[in-house]
PDB file of C-alpha atoms and ligand atoms in Angstrom:
ATOM      1  CA  UNK A 230      85.831 171.198 197.756  1.00 96.00           C
ATOM      2  CA  UNK A 231      85.729 168.894 200.727  1.00 97.00           C
ATOM      3  CA  UNK A 232      86.894 169.596 204.257  1.00 97.00           C
ATOM      4  CA  UNK A 233      90.239 167.888 203.736  1.00 98.00           C
ATOM      5  CA  UNK A 234      90.932 169.932 200.604  1.00 98.00           C
ATOM      6  CA  UNK A 235      89.947 173.167 202.357  1.00 98.00           C
ATOM      7  CA  UNK A 236      92.272 172.342 205.271  1.00 98.00           C
ATOM      8  CA  UNK A 237      95.172 171.635 202.908  1.00 98.00           C
ATOM      9  CA  UNK A 238      94.650 174.679 200.694  1.00 98.00           C
ATOM     10  CA  UNK A 239      94.335 176.970 203.706  1.00 98.00           C
ATOM     11  CA  UNK A 240      97.427 175.398 205.316  1.00 98.00           C
ATOM     12  CA  UNK A 241      99.703 175.147 202.307  1.00 98.00           C
ATOM     13  CA  UNK A 242      98.507 177.767 199.793  1.00 98.00           C
ATOM     14  CA  UNK A 243      98.229 175.059 197.170  1.00 98.00           C
ATOM     15  CA  UNK A 244      96.320 171.775 196.655  1.00 98.00           C
ATOM     16  CA  UNK A 245      96.824 168.768 194.370  1.00 98.00           C
ATOM     17  CA  UNK A 246      93.560 167.256 193.113  1.00 98.00           C
ATOM     18  CA  UNK A 247      94.505 163.818 191.751  1.00 98.00           C
ATOM     19  CA  UNK A 248      92.772 162.391 188.621  1.00 98.00           C
ATOM     20  CA  UNK A 249      90.975 165.644 187.944  1.00 98.00           C
ATOM     21  CA  UNK A 250      90.941 165.161 184.166  1.00 98.00           C
ATOM     22  CA  UNK A 251      89.795 161.945 182.546  1.00 98.00           C
ATOM     23  CA  UNK A 252      92.187 159.958 180.378  1.00 98.00           C
ATOM     24  CA  UNK A 253      90.333 161.137 177.287  1.00 98.00           C
ATOM     25  CA  UNK A 254      90.525 164.788 178.325  1.00 98.00           C
ATOM     26  CA  UNK A 255      94.314 164.387 178.815  1.00 98.00           C
ATOM     27  CA  UNK A 256      94.552 162.642 175.460  1.00 98.00           C
ATOM     28  CA  UNK A 257      92.598 165.352 173.666  1.00 98.00           C
ATOM     29  CA  UNK A 258      94.706 168.155 175.177  1.00 98.00           C
ATOM     30  CA  UNK A 259      97.925 166.286 174.358  1.00 98.00           C
ATOM     31  CA  UNK A 260      96.755 165.631 170.806  1.00 98.00           C
ATOM     32  CA  UNK A 261      96.058 169.329 170.354  1.00 98.00           C
ATOM     33  CA  UNK A 262      99.512 170.219 171.605  1.00 98.00           C
ATOM     34  CA  UNK A 263     101.176 167.543 169.423  1.00 98.00           C
ATOM     35  CA  UNK A 264      99.366 168.888 166.359  1.00 98.00           C
ATOM     36  CA  UNK A 265     100.638 172.417 167.001  1.00 98.00           C
ATOM     37  CA  UNK A 266     104.240 171.838 168.034  1.00 97.00           C
ATOM     38  CA  UNK A 267     105.467 174.496 165.624  1.00 97.00           C
ATOM     39  CA  UNK A 268     103.659 177.093 167.759  1.00 97.00           C
ATOM     40  CA  UNK A 269     105.938 176.453 170.747  1.00 96.00           C
ATOM     41  CA  UNK A 270     107.809 179.625 171.554  1.00 95.00           C
ATOM     42  CA  UNK A 271     110.404 180.475 174.119  1.00 88.00           C
ATOM     43  CA  UNK A 272     109.354 181.680 177.542  1.00 90.00           C
ATOM     44  CA  UNK A 273     108.772 185.434 177.486  1.00 87.00           C
ATOM     45  CA  UNK A 274     108.835 185.484 181.281  1.00 91.00           C
ATOM     46  CA  UNK A 275     112.501 184.508 181.685  1.00 95.00           C
ATOM     47  CA  UNK A 276     113.958 185.651 185.039  1.00 97.00           C
ATOM     48  CA  UNK A 277     116.627 183.883 187.034  1.00 98.00           C
ATOM     49  CA  UNK A 278     117.692 186.872 189.134  1.00 97.00           C
ATOM     50  CA  UNK A 279     121.340 186.232 190.097  1.00 97.00           C
ATOM     51  CA  UNK A 280     120.771 182.514 190.604  1.00 98.00           C
ATOM     52  CA  UNK A 281     123.470 180.034 189.708  1.00 97.00           C
ATOM     53  CA  UNK A 282     121.266 177.076 190.516  1.00 98.00           C
ATOM     54  CA  UNK A 283     118.157 177.871 188.408  1.00 98.00           C
ATOM     55  CA  UNK A 284     120.169 178.094 185.221  1.00 98.00           C
ATOM     56  CA  UNK A 285     119.816 175.718 182.259  1.00 98.00           C
ATOM     57  CA  UNK A 286     120.952 175.471 178.673  1.00 97.00           C
ATOM     58  CA  UNK A 287     117.696 176.910 177.321  1.00 97.00           C
ATOM     59  CA  UNK A 288     114.480 178.630 178.310  1.00 97.00           C
ATOM     60  CA  UNK A 289     111.141 177.020 179.180  1.00 98.00           C
ATOM     61  CA  UNK A 290     108.957 176.263 176.175  1.00 97.00           C
ATOM     62  CA  UNK A 291     105.714 178.176 176.056  1.00 97.00           C
ATOM     63  CA  UNK A 292     102.512 177.876 173.992  1.00 97.00           C
ATOM     64  CA  UNK A 293      99.989 180.733 174.041  1.00 95.00           C
ATOM     65  CA  UNK A 294      96.840 181.551 172.131  1.00 95.00           C
ATOM     66  CA  UNK A 295      95.338 178.060 172.377  1.00 97.00           C
ATOM     67  CA  UNK A 296      91.797 179.410 172.586  1.00 96.00           C
ATOM     68  CA  UNK A 297      92.131 180.618 168.943  1.00 96.00           C
ATOM     69  CA  UNK A 298      94.004 177.596 167.510  1.00 97.00           C
ATOM     70  CA  UNK A 299      92.283 176.163 164.437  1.00 97.00           C
ATOM     71  CA  UNK A 300      89.470 173.730 165.123  1.00 96.00           C
ATOM     72  CA  UNK A 301      89.376 171.117 166.533  1.00 98.00           C
ATOM     73  CA  UNK A 302      92.567 171.956 168.467  1.00 98.00           C
ATOM     74  CA  UNK A 303      91.167 175.003 170.310  1.00 98.00           C
ATOM     75  CA  UNK A 304      88.204 172.983 171.595  1.00 98.00           C
ATOM     76  CA  UNK A 305      89.748 171.112 174.581  1.00 98.00           C
ATOM     77  CA  UNK A 306      91.219 174.412 175.799  1.00 98.00           C
ATOM     78  CA  UNK A 307      87.948 176.258 175.452  1.00 97.00           C
ATOM     79  CA  UNK A 308      86.359 173.431 177.473  1.00 97.00           C
ATOM     80  CA  UNK A 309      88.773 173.680 180.405  1.00 97.00           C
ATOM     81  CA  UNK A 310      88.281 177.424 180.949  1.00 97.00           C
ATOM     82  CA  UNK A 311      84.939 176.371 182.500  1.00 97.00           C
ATOM     83  CA  UNK A 312      85.558 172.867 183.708  1.00 97.00           C
ATOM     84  CA  UNK A 313      82.587 171.603 185.614  1.00 96.00           C
ATOM     85  CA  UNK A 314      84.765 170.015 188.306  1.00 97.00           C
ATOM     86  CA  UNK A 315      86.672 173.304 188.857  1.00 98.00           C
ATOM     87  CA  UNK A 316      83.575 175.316 189.701  1.00 97.00           C
ATOM     88  CA  UNK A 317      83.264 174.200 193.373  1.00 96.00           C
ATOM     89  CA  UNK A 318      86.967 174.935 193.961  1.00 98.00           C
ATOM     90  CA  UNK A 319      86.722 178.428 192.455  1.00 98.00           C
ATOM     91  CA  UNK A 320      83.433 179.166 194.314  1.00 96.00           C
ATOM     92  CA  UNK A 321      85.044 178.096 197.595  1.00 97.00           C
ATOM     93  CA  UNK A 322      88.133 180.291 197.190  1.00 97.00           C
ATOM     94  CA  UNK A 323      86.733 183.272 195.243  1.00 97.00           C
ATOM     95  CA  UNK A 324      83.042 183.181 196.229  1.00 95.00           C
ATOM     96  CA  UNK A 325      80.494 183.197 193.428  1.00 93.00           C
ATOM     97  CA  UNK A 326      81.711 185.151 190.399  1.00 94.00           C
ATOM     98  CA  UNK A 327      85.192 184.736 189.051  1.00 97.00           C
ATOM     99  CA  UNK A 328      86.865 185.368 185.727  1.00 96.00           C
ATOM    100  CA  UNK A 329      89.663 184.287 183.533  1.00 95.00           C
ATOM    101  CA  UNK A 330      92.843 186.258 184.176  1.00 94.00           C
ATOM    102  CA  UNK A 331      95.655 186.149 181.651  1.00 88.00           C
ATOM    103  CA  UNK A 332      95.270 183.988 178.528  1.00 90.00           C
ATOM    104  CA  UNK A 333      95.884 180.315 179.372  1.00 95.00           C
ATOM    105  CA  UNK A 334      99.358 179.090 178.420  1.00 96.00           C
ATOM    106  CA  UNK A 335     101.309 175.872 178.352  1.00 98.00           C
ATOM    107  CA  UNK A 336     104.755 175.365 179.840  1.00 98.00           C
ATOM    108  CA  UNK A 337     107.073 172.635 178.538  1.00 98.00           C
ATOM    109  CA  UNK A 338     110.574 171.551 179.573  1.00 98.00           C
ATOM    110  CA  UNK A 339     113.115 168.924 178.596  1.00 97.00           C
ATOM    111  CA  UNK A 340     116.506 168.068 180.030  1.00 98.00           C
ATOM    112  CA  UNK A 341     118.407 171.129 181.266  1.00 98.00           C
ATOM    113  CA  UNK A 342     115.564 173.592 180.756  1.00 98.00           C
ATOM    114  CA  UNK A 343     116.193 176.549 183.025  1.00 98.00           C
ATOM    115  CA  UNK A 344     113.914 177.502 185.935  1.00 98.00           C
ATOM    116  CA  UNK A 345     112.214 180.749 187.016  1.00 98.00           C
ATOM    117  CA  UNK A 346     112.987 182.752 190.143  1.00 98.00           C
ATOM    118  CA  UNK A 347     110.564 182.066 193.007  1.00 98.00           C
ATOM    119  CA  UNK A 348     107.950 184.819 193.385  1.00 98.00           C
ATOM    120  CA  UNK A 349     104.650 185.385 195.162  1.00 97.00           C
ATOM    121  CA  UNK A 350     103.241 188.261 197.158  1.00 96.00           C
ATOM    122  CA  UNK A 351     103.023 186.465 200.589  1.00 96.00           C
ATOM    123  CA  UNK A 352     101.353 188.417 203.403  1.00 95.00           C
ATOM    124  CA  UNK A 353     104.228 190.794 204.174  1.00 93.00           C
ATOM    125  CA  UNK A 354     102.173 193.651 202.845  1.00 91.00           C
ATOM    126  CA  UNK A 355      98.628 193.763 201.504  1.00 92.00           C
ATOM    127  CA  UNK A 356      98.674 193.309 197.738  1.00 94.00           C
ATOM    128  CA  UNK A 357      95.113 193.496 196.442  1.00 93.00           C
ATOM    129  CA  UNK A 358      95.693 191.398 193.321  1.00 94.00           C
ATOM    130  CA  UNK A 359      97.297 188.441 195.059  1.00 96.00           C
ATOM    131  CA  UNK A 360      96.349 187.807 198.655  1.00 96.00           C
ATOM    132  CA  UNK A 361      94.925 185.284 201.074  1.00 98.00           C
ATOM    133  CA  UNK A 362      92.440 185.945 203.853  1.00 97.00           C
ATOM    134  CA  UNK A 363      90.204 183.759 205.983  1.00 97.00           C
ATOM    135  CA  UNK A 364      87.189 185.481 207.503  1.00 95.00           C
ATOM    136  CA  UNK A 365      83.691 184.455 208.681  1.00 94.00           C
ATOM    137  CA  UNK A 366      84.441 180.851 207.893  1.00 93.00           C
ATOM    138  CA  UNK A 367      85.494 181.536 204.321  1.00 96.00           C
ATOM    139  CA  UNK A 368      88.726 181.658 202.405  1.00 97.00           C
ATOM    140  CA  UNK A 369      89.212 184.405 199.876  1.00 97.00           C
ATOM    141  CA  UNK A 370      92.078 184.840 197.402  1.00 97.00           C
ATOM    142  CA  UNK A 371      93.310 187.182 194.734  1.00 97.00           C
ATOM    143  CA  UNK A 372      94.439 185.472 191.531  1.00 97.00           C
ATOM    144  CA  UNK A 373      94.863 181.717 191.645  1.00 98.00           C
ATOM    145  CA  UNK A 374      96.365 179.356 189.101  1.00 98.00           C
ATOM    146  CA  UNK A 375      94.879 176.025 188.040  1.00 98.00           C
ATOM    147  CA  UNK A 376      97.699 173.942 186.667  1.00 98.00           C
ATOM    148  CA  UNK A 377      96.663 170.872 184.624  1.00 98.00           C
ATOM    149  CA  UNK A 378      99.483 168.334 184.295  1.00 98.00           C
ATOM    150  CA  UNK A 379      99.469 166.597 180.888  1.00 98.00           C
ATOM    151  CA  UNK A 380     102.546 164.489 181.749  1.00 98.00           C
ATOM    152  CA  UNK A 381     103.785 162.859 184.955  1.00 98.00           C
ATOM    153  CA  UNK A 382     106.127 164.805 187.217  1.00 98.00           C
ATOM    154  CA  UNK A 383     108.122 163.187 190.003  1.00 97.00           C
ATOM    155  CA  UNK A 384     109.582 165.162 192.862  1.00 96.00           C
ATOM    156  CA  UNK A 385     113.073 166.106 191.684  1.00 96.00           C
ATOM    157  CA  UNK A 386     112.196 166.310 187.995  1.00 98.00           C
ATOM    158  CA  UNK A 387     111.873 170.104 188.220  1.00 98.00           C
ATOM    159  CA  UNK A 388     108.999 172.305 187.065  1.00 98.00           C
ATOM    160  CA  UNK A 389     106.492 173.883 189.430  1.00 98.00           C
ATOM    161  CA  UNK A 390     107.756 174.418 192.996  1.00 98.00           C
ATOM    162  CA  UNK A 391     106.217 176.176 195.964  1.00 98.00           C
ATOM    163  CA  UNK A 392     107.115 177.202 199.487  1.00 98.00           C
ATOM    164  CA  UNK A 393     104.178 175.628 201.335  1.00 98.00           C
ATOM    165  CA  UNK A 394     102.464 178.014 203.732  1.00 98.00           C
ATOM    166  CA  UNK A 395     104.186 181.085 202.288  1.00 98.00           C
ATOM    167  CA  UNK A 396     100.882 182.759 201.360  1.00 98.00           C
ATOM    168  CA  UNK A 397     100.720 183.643 205.092  1.00 98.00           C
ATOM    169  CA  UNK A 398     104.399 184.635 205.444  1.00 98.00           C
ATOM    170  CA  UNK A 399     104.917 187.967 207.240  1.00 97.00           C
ATOM    171  CA  UNK A 400     108.429 188.802 206.134  1.00 97.00           C
ATOM    172  CA  UNK A 401     109.737 189.332 202.609  1.00 96.00           C
ATOM    173  CA  UNK A 402     111.389 186.259 201.168  1.00 97.00           C
ATOM    174  CA  UNK A 403     115.184 186.810 200.948  1.00 98.00           C
ATOM    175  CA  UNK A 404     116.543 186.797 197.419  1.00 97.00           C
ATOM    176  CA  UNK A 405     118.917 183.885 198.121  1.00 98.00           C
ATOM    177  CA  UNK A 406     115.897 181.668 198.960  1.00 98.00           C
ATOM    178  CA  UNK A 407     114.004 182.967 195.930  1.00 98.00           C
ATOM    179  CA  UNK A 408     117.051 182.145 193.806  1.00 98.00           C
ATOM    180  CA  UNK A 409     117.099 178.558 195.242  1.00 98.00           C
ATOM    181  CA  UNK A 410     120.624 179.032 196.597  1.00 98.00           C
ATOM    182  CA  UNK A 411     119.982 178.294 200.270  1.00 98.00           C
ATOM    183  CA  UNK A 412     117.311 176.554 202.437  1.00 98.00           C
ATOM    184  CA  UNK A 413     116.238 174.409 199.519  1.00 98.00           C
ATOM    185  CA  UNK A 414     114.495 172.169 202.105  1.00 98.00           C
ATOM    186  CA  UNK A 415     111.604 174.685 202.207  1.00 98.00           C
ATOM    187  CA  UNK A 416     111.027 174.486 198.458  1.00 98.00           C
ATOM    188  CA  UNK A 417     108.724 171.681 197.351  1.00 98.00           C
ATOM    189  CA  UNK A 418     108.759 170.364 193.746  1.00 98.00           C
ATOM    190  CA  UNK A 419     105.145 169.121 193.543  1.00 98.00           C
ATOM    191  CA  UNK A 420     104.866 165.618 192.113  1.00 98.00           C
ATOM    192  CA  UNK A 421     101.787 164.866 190.061  1.00 98.00           C
ATOM    193  CA  UNK A 422     100.411 162.419 187.457  1.00 98.00           C
ATOM    194  CA  UNK A 423      99.065 163.365 184.041  1.00 98.00           C
ATOM    195  CA  UNK A 424      95.470 164.445 184.657  1.00 98.00           C
ATOM    196  CA  UNK A 425      96.123 165.848 188.134  1.00 98.00           C
ATOM    197  CA  UNK A 426      95.230 169.471 188.728  1.00 98.00           C
ATOM    198  CA  UNK A 427      97.176 171.741 191.140  1.00 98.00           C
ATOM    199  CA  UNK A 428      95.583 174.919 192.439  1.00 98.00           C
ATOM    200  CA  UNK A 429      97.924 177.483 193.861  1.00 98.00           C
ATOM    201  CA  UNK A 430      97.500 181.010 195.112  1.00 98.00           C
ATOM    202  CA  UNK A 431      99.579 183.718 193.420  1.00 98.00           C
ATOM    203  CA  UNK A 432     100.339 184.869 197.006  1.00 98.00           C
ATOM    204  CA  UNK A 433     102.105 181.546 197.678  1.00 98.00           C
ATOM    205  CA  UNK A 434     105.794 181.709 196.776  1.00 98.00           C
ATOM    206  CA  UNK A 435     106.266 179.617 193.665  1.00 98.00           C
ATOM    207  CA  UNK A 436     108.533 179.268 190.684  1.00 98.00           C
ATOM    208  CA  UNK A 437     110.075 176.778 188.328  1.00 98.00           C
ATOM    209  CA  UNK A 438     112.971 174.445 189.011  1.00 98.00           C
ATOM    210  CA  UNK A 439     115.295 173.448 186.199  1.00 98.00           C
ATOM    211  CA  UNK A 440     114.159 170.247 184.433  1.00 98.00           C
ATOM    212  CA  UNK A 441     116.383 167.264 185.206  1.00 98.00           C
ATOM    213  CA  UNK A 442     114.629 164.235 183.756  1.00 97.00           C
ATOM    214  CA  UNK A 443     116.114 162.999 180.479  1.00 96.00           C
ATOM    215  CA  UNK A 444     113.299 160.443 179.937  1.00 95.00           C
ATOM    216  CA  UNK A 445     110.277 162.629 180.538  1.00 95.00           C
ATOM    217  CA  UNK A 446     109.276 166.093 179.369  1.00 97.00           C
ATOM    218  CA  UNK A 447     107.130 168.621 181.143  1.00 98.00           C
ATOM    219  CA  UNK A 448     103.736 169.637 179.790  1.00 98.00           C
ATOM    220  CA  UNK A 449     101.525 171.799 181.981  1.00 98.00           C
ATOM    221  CA  UNK A 450      98.515 173.991 181.129  1.00 98.00           C
ATOM    222  CA  UNK A 451      98.092 177.050 183.355  1.00 98.00           C
ATOM    223  CA  UNK A 452      94.699 178.720 183.669  1.00 98.00           C
ATOM    224  CA  UNK A 453      94.352 181.657 185.992  1.00 97.00           C
ATOM    225  CA  UNK A 454      91.269 183.087 187.684  1.00 97.00           C
ATOM    226  CA  UNK A 455      90.606 186.227 189.669  1.00 97.00           C
ATOM    227  CA  UNK A 456      87.528 187.170 191.666  1.00 97.00           C
ATOM    228  CA  UNK A 457      84.872 189.005 189.696  1.00 95.00           C
ATOM    229  CA  UNK A 458      86.034 192.460 190.784  1.00 94.00           C
ATOM    230  CA  UNK A 459      89.691 192.023 189.923  1.00 94.00           C
ATOM    231  CA  UNK A 460      92.037 191.775 186.986  1.00 91.00           C
ATOM    232  CA  UNK A 461      95.761 191.060 187.313  1.00 90.00           C
ATOM    233  CA  UNK A 462      97.072 190.979 183.761  1.00 87.00           C
ATOM    234  CA  UNK A 463      96.070 192.797 180.567  1.00 77.00           C
ATOM    235  CA  UNK A 464      94.051 190.965 177.948  1.00 70.00           C
ATOM    236  CA  UNK A 465      90.351 191.073 178.640  1.00 67.00           C
ATOM    237  CA  UNK A 466      87.969 192.080 175.898  1.00 66.00           C
ATOM    238  CA  UNK A 467      86.303 195.400 176.202  1.00 65.00           C
ATOM    239  CA  UNK A 468      84.116 197.016 174.999  1.00 67.00           C
ATOM    240  CA  UNK A 469      83.448 194.218 172.491  1.00 79.00           C
ATOM    241  CA  UNK A 470      84.491 190.610 172.401  1.00 85.00           C
ATOM    242  CA  UNK A 471      86.493 189.577 169.318  1.00 88.00           C
ATOM    243  CA  UNK A 472      84.613 187.464 166.740  1.00 91.00           C
ATOM    244  CA  UNK A 473      85.834 184.023 167.913  1.00 94.00           C
ATOM    245  CA  UNK A 474      84.283 184.606 171.334  1.00 93.00           C
ATOM    246  CA  UNK A 475      80.829 184.241 169.666  1.00 93.00           C
ATOM    247  CA  UNK A 476      81.721 180.557 169.106  1.00 96.00           C
ATOM    248  CA  UNK A 477      81.957 180.002 172.867  1.00 95.00           C
ATOM    249  CA  UNK A 478      79.105 178.850 175.066  1.00 95.00           C
ATOM    250  CA  UNK A 479      77.424 181.467 177.263  1.00 94.00           C
ATOM    251  CA  UNK A 480      79.161 179.922 180.253  1.00 95.00           C
ATOM    252  CA  UNK A 481      82.585 180.187 178.654  1.00 95.00           C
ATOM    253  CA  UNK A 482      81.869 183.786 177.603  1.00 94.00           C
ATOM    254  CA  UNK A 483      80.799 184.686 181.113  1.00 94.00           C
ATOM    255  CA  UNK A 484      84.336 184.085 182.463  1.00 95.00           C
ATOM    256  CA  UNK A 485      85.802 186.461 179.832  1.00 93.00           C
ATOM    257  CA  UNK A 486      83.695 189.389 181.091  1.00 92.00           C
ATOM    258  CA  UNK A 487      85.696 192.287 182.496  1.00 91.00           C
ATOM    259  CA  UNK A 488      85.789 192.877 186.248  1.00 93.00           C
ATOM    260  CA  UNK A 489      82.569 194.269 187.669  1.00 92.00           C
ATOM    261  CA  UNK A 490      79.860 193.298 190.213  1.00 91.00           C
ATOM    262  CA  UNK A 491      76.355 194.514 189.307  1.00 90.00           C
ATOM    263  CA  UNK A 492      74.193 192.171 187.163  1.00 89.00           C
ATOM    264  CA  UNK A 493      77.123 189.964 186.444  1.00 92.00           C
ATOM    265  CA  UNK A 494      76.567 186.628 184.700  1.00 93.00           C
ATOM    266  CA  UNK A 495      77.237 183.874 187.272  1.00 94.00           C
ATOM    267  CA  UNK A 496      77.764 180.186 186.534  1.00 94.00           C
ATOM    268  CA  UNK A 497      75.685 177.483 188.123  1.00 92.00           C
ATOM    269  CA  UNK A 498      77.314 174.273 189.293  1.00 89.00           C
ATOM    270  CA  UNK A 499      76.343 172.406 186.103  1.00 90.00           C
ATOM    271  CA  UNK A 500      78.910 174.463 184.211  1.00 90.00           C
ATOM    272  CA  UNK A 501      76.299 175.428 181.618  1.00 90.00           C
ATOM    273  CA  UNK A 502      73.614 177.612 183.177  1.00 91.00           C
ATOM    274  CA  UNK A 503      74.319 181.318 183.473  1.00 92.00           C
ATOM    275  CA  UNK A 504      72.201 183.514 185.775  1.00 92.00           C
ATOM    276  CA  UNK A 505      72.241 187.281 186.224  1.00 86.00           C
ATOM    277  CA  UNK A 506      71.191 188.136 189.774  1.00 81.00           C
ATOM    278  CA  UNK A 507      70.008 191.765 189.910  1.00 71.00           C
ATOM    279  CA  UNK A 508      71.773 192.592 193.190  1.00 61.00           C
ATOM    280  CA  UNK A 509      74.565 191.107 195.280  1.00 55.00           C
TER     281      UNK A 509
HETATM  282  O1  AKG B 197     104.511 176.231 186.845  1.00 60.82           O
HETATM  283  C1  AKG B 197     105.582 176.822 186.936  1.00 60.82           C
HETATM  284  O2  AKG B 197     106.638 176.368 186.557  1.00 60.82           O
HETATM  285  C2  AKG B 197     105.535 178.229 187.548  1.00 60.82           C
HETATM  286  C3  AKG B 197     104.910 179.159 186.605  1.00 60.82           C
HETATM  287  C4  AKG B 197     105.028 180.602 186.949  1.00 60.82           C
HETATM  288  O3  AKG B 197     104.961 180.951 188.079  1.00 60.82           O
HETATM  289  C5  AKG B 197     105.186 181.567 185.875  1.00 60.82           C
HETATM  290  O4  AKG B 197     105.494 181.211 184.734  1.00 60.82           O
HETATM  291  O5  AKG B 197     105.067 182.787 186.212  1.00 60.82           O
END
């Protein structure tokens, strides 16, 4: 993570990393989704509050469980849970030692797909699962989301939106702003190309805008990470991993470990080597 990226992530609470995935990685991920279209379900996280502007004719499309899709379709998703290029970003914002939080999922949208109310913990009170601090020259965050775009998004299309800088906000966000009814100028619909990766902090106010592009559909993979001592959502494997986890590399398995500190497997920058320091 270079100095420009650190400045922007600290300032905005999110960062776009252009051309993060190669064309072949994007193609493999898209091919896996195309081959499993029948698995697309409806968003189980539907929430518009009382908004009249986030409404649509149908819910966001959602794929889950990609890590256990039949081979070869699970493979590209297993690979991105420990993407070599993501390691320096996660080390810079979580410190060494971080873990997968939630199961990865895919969001899709086509014309008139509804949005999702804006949410995010901000800094108006300390929330230990989703926070932002800067101390001793280092940023630290609760859960963060790495969003991989598999299709182009232009500003105004809809999809992921954020209120830049809101991870540091000191007052609760009024519901009419969260419902996208007023002050829309503070809400940014992040444009990105297929292959770009967007990191955002769960403390940053974010949500989904209704999809308005008839020509283009949304396809985003969301992979979430918490620091090694924290877990936000249910779904880690304890005391024993399920059988399919044995098919993963040691590095991939290391990010499925439950939250703890002592003797934790830590990933080296090569994305392959796992070490177990005896003490922190
Ligand atoms: O990428 C988006 O549209 C926002 C996703 C989100 O915050 C959610 O589904 O909880």
